[in-house]
PDB file of C-alpha atoms in Angstrom:
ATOM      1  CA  UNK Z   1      39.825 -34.885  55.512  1.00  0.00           C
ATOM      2  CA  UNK Z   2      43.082 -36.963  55.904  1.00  0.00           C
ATOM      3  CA  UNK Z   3      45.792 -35.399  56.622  1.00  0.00           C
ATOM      4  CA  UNK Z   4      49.728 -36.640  57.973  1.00  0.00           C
ATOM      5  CA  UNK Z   5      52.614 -34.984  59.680  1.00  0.00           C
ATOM      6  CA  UNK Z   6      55.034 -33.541  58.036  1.00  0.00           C
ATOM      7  CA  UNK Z   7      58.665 -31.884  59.111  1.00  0.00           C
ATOM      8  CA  UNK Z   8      58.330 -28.030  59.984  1.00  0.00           C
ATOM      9  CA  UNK Z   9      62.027 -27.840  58.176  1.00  0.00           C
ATOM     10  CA  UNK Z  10      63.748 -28.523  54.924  1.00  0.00           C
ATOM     11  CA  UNK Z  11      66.989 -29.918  55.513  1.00  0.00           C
ATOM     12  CA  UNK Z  12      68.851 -27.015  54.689  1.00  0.00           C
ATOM     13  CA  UNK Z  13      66.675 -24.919  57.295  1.00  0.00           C
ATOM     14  CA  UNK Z  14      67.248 -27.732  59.946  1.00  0.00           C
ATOM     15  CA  UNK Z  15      70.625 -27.056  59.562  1.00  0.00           C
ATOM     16  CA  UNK Z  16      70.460 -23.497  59.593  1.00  0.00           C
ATOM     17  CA  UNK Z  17      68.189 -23.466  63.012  1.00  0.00           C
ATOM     18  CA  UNK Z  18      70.636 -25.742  64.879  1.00  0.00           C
ATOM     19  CA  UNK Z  19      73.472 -23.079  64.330  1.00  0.00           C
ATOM     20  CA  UNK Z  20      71.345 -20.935  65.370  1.00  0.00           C
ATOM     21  CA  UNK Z  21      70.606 -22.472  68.610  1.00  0.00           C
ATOM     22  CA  UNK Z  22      74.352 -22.665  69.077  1.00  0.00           C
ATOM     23  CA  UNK Z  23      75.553 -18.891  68.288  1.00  0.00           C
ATOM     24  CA  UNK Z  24      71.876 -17.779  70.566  1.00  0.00           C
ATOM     25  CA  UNK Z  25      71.820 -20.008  73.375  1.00  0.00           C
ATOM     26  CA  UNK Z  26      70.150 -17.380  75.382  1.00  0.00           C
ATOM     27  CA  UNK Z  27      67.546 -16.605  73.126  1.00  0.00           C
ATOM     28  CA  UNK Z  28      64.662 -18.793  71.323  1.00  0.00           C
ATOM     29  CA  UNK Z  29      64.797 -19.409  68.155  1.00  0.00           C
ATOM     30  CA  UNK Z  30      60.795 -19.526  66.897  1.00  0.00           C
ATOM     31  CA  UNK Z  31      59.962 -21.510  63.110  1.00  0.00           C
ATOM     32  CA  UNK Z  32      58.022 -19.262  60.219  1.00  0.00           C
ATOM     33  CA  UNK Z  33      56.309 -16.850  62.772  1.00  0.00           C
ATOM     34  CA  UNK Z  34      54.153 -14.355  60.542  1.00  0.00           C
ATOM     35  CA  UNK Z  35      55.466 -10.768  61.148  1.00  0.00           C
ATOM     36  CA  UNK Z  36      52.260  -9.179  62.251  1.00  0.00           C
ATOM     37  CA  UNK Z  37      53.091 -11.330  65.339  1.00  0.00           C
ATOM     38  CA  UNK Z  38      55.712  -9.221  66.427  1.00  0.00           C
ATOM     39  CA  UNK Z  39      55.103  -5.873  64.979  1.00  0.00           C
ATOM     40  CA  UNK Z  40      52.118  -3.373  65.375  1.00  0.00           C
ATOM     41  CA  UNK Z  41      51.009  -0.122  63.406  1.00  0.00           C
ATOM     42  CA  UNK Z  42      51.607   3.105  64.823  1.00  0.00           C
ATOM     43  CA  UNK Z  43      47.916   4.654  63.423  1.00  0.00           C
ATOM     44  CA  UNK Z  44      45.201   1.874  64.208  1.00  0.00           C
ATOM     45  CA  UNK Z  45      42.611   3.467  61.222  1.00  0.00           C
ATOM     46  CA  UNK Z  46      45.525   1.734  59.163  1.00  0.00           C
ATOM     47  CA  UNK Z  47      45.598  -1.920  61.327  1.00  0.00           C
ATOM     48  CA  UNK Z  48      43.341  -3.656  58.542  1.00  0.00           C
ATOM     49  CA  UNK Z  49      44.817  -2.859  55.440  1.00  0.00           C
ATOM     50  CA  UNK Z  50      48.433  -3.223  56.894  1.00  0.00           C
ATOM     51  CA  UNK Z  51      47.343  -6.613  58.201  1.00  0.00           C
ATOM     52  CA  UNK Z  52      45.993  -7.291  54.456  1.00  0.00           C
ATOM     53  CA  UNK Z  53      49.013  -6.669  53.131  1.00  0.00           C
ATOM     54  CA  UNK Z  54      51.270  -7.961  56.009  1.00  0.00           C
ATOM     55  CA  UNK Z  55      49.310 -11.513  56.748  1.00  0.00           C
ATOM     56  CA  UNK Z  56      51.369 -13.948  54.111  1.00  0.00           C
ATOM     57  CA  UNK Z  57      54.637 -12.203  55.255  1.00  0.00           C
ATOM     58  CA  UNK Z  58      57.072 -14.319  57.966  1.00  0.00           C
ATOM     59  CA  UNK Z  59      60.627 -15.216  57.875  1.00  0.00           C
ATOM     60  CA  UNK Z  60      62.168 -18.315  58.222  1.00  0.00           C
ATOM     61  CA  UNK Z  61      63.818 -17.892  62.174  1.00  0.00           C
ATOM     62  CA  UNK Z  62      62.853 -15.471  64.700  1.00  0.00           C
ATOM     63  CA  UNK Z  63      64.713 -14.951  67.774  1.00  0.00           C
ATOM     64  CA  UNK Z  64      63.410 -13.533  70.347  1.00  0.00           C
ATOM     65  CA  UNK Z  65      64.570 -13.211  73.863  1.00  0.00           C
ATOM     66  CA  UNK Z  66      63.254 -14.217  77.139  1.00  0.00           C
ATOM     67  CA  UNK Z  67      59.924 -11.564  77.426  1.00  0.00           C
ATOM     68  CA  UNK Z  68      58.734 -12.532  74.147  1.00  0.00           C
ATOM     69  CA  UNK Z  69      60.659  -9.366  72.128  1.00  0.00           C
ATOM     70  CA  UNK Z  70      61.914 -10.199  68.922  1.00  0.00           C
ATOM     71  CA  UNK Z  71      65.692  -9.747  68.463  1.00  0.00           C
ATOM     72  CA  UNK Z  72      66.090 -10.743  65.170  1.00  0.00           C
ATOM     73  CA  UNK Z  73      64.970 -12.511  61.577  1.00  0.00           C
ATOM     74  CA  UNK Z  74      66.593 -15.024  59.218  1.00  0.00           C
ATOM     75  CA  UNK Z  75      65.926 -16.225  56.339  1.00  0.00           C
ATOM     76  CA  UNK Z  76      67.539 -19.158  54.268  1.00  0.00           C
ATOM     77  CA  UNK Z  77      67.500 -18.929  50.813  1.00  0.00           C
ATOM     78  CA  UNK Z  78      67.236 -22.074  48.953  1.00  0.00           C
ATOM     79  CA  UNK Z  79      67.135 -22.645  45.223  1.00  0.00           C
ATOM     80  CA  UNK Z  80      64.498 -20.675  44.714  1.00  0.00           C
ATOM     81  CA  UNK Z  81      65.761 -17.334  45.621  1.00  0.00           C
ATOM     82  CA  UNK Z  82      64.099 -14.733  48.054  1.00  0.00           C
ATOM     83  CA  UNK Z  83      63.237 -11.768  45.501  1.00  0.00           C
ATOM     84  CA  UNK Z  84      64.380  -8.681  45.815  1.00  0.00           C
ATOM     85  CA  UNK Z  85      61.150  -7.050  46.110  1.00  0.00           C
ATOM     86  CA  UNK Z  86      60.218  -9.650  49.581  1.00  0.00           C
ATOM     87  CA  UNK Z  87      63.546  -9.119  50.809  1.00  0.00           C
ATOM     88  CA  UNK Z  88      63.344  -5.104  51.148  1.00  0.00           C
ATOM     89  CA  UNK Z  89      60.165  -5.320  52.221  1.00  0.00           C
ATOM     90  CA  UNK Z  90      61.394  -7.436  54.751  1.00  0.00           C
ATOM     91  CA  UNK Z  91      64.084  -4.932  55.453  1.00  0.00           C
ATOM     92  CA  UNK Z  92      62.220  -1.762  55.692  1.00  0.00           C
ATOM     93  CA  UNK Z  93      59.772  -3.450  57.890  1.00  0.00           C
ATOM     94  CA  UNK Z  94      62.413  -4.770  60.450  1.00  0.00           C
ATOM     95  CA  UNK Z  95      64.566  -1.928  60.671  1.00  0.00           C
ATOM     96  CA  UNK Z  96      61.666   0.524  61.432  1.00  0.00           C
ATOM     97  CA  UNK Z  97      61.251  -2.239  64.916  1.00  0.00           C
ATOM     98  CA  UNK Z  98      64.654  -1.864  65.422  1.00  0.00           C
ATOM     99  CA  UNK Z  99      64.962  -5.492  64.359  1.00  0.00           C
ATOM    100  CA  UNK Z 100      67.681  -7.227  63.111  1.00  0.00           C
ATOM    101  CA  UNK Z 101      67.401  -9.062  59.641  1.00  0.00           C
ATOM    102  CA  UNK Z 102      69.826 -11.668  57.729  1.00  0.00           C
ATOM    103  CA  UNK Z 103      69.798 -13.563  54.306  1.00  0.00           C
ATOM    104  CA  UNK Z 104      71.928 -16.891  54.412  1.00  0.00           C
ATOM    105  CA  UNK Z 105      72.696 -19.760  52.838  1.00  0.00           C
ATOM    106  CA  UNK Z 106      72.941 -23.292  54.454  1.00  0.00           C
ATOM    107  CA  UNK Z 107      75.631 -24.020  52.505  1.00  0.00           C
ATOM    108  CA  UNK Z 108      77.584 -20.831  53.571  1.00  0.00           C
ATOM    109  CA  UNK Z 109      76.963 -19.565  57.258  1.00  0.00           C
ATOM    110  CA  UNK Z 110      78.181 -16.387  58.547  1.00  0.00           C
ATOM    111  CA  UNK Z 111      80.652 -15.887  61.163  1.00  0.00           C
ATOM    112  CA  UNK Z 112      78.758 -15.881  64.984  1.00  0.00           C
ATOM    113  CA  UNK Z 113      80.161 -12.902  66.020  1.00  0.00           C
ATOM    114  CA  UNK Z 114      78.916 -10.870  62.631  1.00  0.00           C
ATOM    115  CA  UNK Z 115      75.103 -12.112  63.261  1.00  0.00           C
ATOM    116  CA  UNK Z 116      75.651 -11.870  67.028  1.00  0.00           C
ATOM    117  CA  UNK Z 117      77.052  -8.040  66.278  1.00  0.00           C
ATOM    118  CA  UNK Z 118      74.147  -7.737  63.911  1.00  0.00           C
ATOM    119  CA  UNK Z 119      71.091  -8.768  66.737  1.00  0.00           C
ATOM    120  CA  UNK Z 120      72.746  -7.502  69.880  1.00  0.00           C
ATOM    121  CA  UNK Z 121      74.918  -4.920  69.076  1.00  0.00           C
ATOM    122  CA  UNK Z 122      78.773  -5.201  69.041  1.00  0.00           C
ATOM    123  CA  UNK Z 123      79.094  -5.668  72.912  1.00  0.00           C
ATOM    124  CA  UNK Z 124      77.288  -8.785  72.821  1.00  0.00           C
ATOM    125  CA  UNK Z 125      79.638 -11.095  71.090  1.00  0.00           C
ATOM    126  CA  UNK Z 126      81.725 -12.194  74.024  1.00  0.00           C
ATOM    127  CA  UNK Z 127      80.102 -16.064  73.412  1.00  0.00           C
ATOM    128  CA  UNK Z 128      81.238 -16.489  70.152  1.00  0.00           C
ATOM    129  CA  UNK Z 129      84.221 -18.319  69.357  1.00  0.00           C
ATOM    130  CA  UNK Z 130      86.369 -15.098  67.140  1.00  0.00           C
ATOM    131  CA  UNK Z 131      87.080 -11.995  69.335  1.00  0.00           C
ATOM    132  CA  UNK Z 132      86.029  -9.018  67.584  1.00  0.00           C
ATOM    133  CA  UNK Z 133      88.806  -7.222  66.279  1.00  0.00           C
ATOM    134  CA  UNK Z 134      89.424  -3.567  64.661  1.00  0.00           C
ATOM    135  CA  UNK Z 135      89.025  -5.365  61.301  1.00  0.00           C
ATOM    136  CA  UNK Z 136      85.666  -7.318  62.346  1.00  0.00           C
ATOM    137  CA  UNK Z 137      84.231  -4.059  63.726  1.00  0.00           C
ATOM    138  CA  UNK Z 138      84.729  -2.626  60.470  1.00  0.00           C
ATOM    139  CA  UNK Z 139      83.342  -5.266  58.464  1.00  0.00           C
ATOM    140  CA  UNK Z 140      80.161  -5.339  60.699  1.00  0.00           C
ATOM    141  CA  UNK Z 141      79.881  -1.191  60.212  1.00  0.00           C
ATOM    142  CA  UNK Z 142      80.247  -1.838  56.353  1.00  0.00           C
ATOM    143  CA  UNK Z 143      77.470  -4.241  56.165  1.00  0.00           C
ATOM    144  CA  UNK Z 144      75.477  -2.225  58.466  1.00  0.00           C
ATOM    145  CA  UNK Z 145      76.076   1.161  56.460  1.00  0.00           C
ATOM    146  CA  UNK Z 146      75.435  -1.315  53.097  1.00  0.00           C
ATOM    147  CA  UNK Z 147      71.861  -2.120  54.499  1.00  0.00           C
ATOM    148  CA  UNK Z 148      71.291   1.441  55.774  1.00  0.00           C
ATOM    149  CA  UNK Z 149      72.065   2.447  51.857  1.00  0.00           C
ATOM    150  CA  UNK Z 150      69.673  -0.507  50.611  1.00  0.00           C
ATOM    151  CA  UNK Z 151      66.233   0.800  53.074  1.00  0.00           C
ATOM    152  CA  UNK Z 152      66.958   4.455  51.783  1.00  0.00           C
ATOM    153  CA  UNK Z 153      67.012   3.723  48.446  1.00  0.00           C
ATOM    154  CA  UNK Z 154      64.040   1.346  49.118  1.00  0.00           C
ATOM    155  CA  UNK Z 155      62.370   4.555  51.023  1.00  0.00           C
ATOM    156  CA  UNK Z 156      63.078   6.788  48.043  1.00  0.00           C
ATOM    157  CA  UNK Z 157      61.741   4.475  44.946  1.00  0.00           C
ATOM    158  CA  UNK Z 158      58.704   3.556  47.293  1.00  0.00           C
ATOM    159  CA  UNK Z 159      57.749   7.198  48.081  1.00  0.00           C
ATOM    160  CA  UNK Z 160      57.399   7.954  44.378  1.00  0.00           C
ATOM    161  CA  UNK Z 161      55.161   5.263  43.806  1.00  0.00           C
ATOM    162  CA  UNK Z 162      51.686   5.434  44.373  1.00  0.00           C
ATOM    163  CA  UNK Z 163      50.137   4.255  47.728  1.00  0.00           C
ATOM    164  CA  UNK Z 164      48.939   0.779  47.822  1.00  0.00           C
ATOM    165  CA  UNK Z 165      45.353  -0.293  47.484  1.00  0.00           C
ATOM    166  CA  UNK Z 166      44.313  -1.947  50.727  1.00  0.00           C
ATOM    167  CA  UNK Z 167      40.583  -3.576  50.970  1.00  0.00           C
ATOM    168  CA  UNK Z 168      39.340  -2.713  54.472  1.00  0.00           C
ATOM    169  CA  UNK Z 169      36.834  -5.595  55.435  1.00  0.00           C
ATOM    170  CA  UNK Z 170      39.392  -8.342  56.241  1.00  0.00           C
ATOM    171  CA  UNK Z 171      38.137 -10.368  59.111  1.00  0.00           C
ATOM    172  CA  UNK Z 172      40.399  -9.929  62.720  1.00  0.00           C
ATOM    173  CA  UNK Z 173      40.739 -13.877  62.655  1.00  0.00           C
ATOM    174  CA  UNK Z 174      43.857 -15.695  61.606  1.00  0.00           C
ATOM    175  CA  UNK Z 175      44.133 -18.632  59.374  1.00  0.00           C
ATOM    176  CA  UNK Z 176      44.053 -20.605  62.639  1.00  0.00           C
ATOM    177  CA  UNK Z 177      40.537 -19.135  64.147  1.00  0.00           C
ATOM    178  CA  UNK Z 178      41.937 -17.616  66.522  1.00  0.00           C
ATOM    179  CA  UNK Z 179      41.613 -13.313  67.118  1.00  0.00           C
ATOM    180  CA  UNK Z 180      44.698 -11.745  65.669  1.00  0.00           C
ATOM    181  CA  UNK Z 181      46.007  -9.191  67.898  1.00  0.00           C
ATOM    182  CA  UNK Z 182      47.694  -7.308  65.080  1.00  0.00           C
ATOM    183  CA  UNK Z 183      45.186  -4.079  65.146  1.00  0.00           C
ATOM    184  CA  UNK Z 184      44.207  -4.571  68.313  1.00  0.00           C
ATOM    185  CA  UNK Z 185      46.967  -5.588  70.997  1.00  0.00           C
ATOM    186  CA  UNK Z 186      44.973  -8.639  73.094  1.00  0.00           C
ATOM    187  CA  UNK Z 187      45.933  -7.150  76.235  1.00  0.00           C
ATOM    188  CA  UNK Z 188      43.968  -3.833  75.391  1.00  0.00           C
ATOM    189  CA  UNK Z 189      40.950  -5.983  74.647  1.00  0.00           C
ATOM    190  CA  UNK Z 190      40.985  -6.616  78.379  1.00  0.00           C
ATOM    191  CA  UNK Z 191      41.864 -10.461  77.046  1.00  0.00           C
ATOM    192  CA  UNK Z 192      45.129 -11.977  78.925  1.00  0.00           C
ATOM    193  CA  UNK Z 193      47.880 -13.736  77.636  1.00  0.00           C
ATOM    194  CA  UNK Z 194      48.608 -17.643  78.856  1.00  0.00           C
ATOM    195  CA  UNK Z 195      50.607 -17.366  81.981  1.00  0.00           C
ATOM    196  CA  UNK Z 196      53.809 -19.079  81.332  1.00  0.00           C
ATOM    197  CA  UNK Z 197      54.732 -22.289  82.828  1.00  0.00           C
TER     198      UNK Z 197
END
């Protein structure tokens, strides 16, 4: 099989993850990681059929801080649009882990301290470059209240539709061979996580 590098980012995305290295320089900003890496379902009967549905799902940035916690998702919307569909999803999932989640543009970046307000909460936007003023406060409570509106309505049209199938023999590997600790948290399967170095 031959096979070549290629670049993890478009160039719009390259652009994108640089800013974002600037407006989080004490945080790590992590390329396409799938979402079952972070997140974990509350019933385990369910694990399987959540990581069925959950596998092909990832956003374009994670940040997460220095234990390994995810702060934060991003992703950049190109020509081809994120649906709407993907994007709540995205949303419903996130905000139920008390993470953070943004759509942008590379062509039209927020300002720092609006993400920075959005991933850390309002007190944490002494690094970037605007101060946060009565007017930015408010603007960062109207787009919070606007996605609060957006996941309830979500909730609502999703609880009157009927409960997805989900096949239960999906195999606990990944796409890279590797265990997936999605149903089963690797440090519960007495298994240890690489010491850092």
């Amino acid at each position: 099989m031959a096979v070549q590098p290629r670049a993890m980012l478009g160039r719009g995305e390259l652009r994108v993850w640089r800013w974002l290295q600037d407006v989080f320089p004490e945080h790590h900003v992590m390329v396409k990681l799938p979402v079952t890496r972070f997140c974990k379902p509350r019933d385990r009967s369910a694990a399987e059929g959540l990581f069925n549905m959950l596998s092909g799902v990832y956003c374009t940035f994670t940040l997460a801080d220095d234990t390994g916690r995810a702060i934060g998702c991003v992703d950049v919307m190109d020509l081809r649009r994120l649906s709407r569909g993907n994007r709540q999803l995205k949303q419903n999932l996130l905000a139920q882990c008390h993470i953070g989640y943004w759509l942008l543009t590379p062509d039209v970046l927020p300002e720092a301290w609006a993400i920075r307000a959005e991933f850390l909460g309002l007190g944490a936007t002494e690094s970037s470059a605007a101060p946060l003023t009565d007017s930015a406060e408010l603007q960062v409570a109207r787009h919070n209240l606007v996605e609060t509106l957006d996941r309830r309505r979500s909730d609502r049209r999703s609880s009157q539709m009927a409960p997805l199938d989900i096949n239960s023999g999906i195999s606990r590997f990944t796409d890279w061979g590797q265990l997936d600790s999605f149903p089963i948290p690797l440090e519960e399967r007495g298994e240890h996580a690489p010491s850092r170095r």
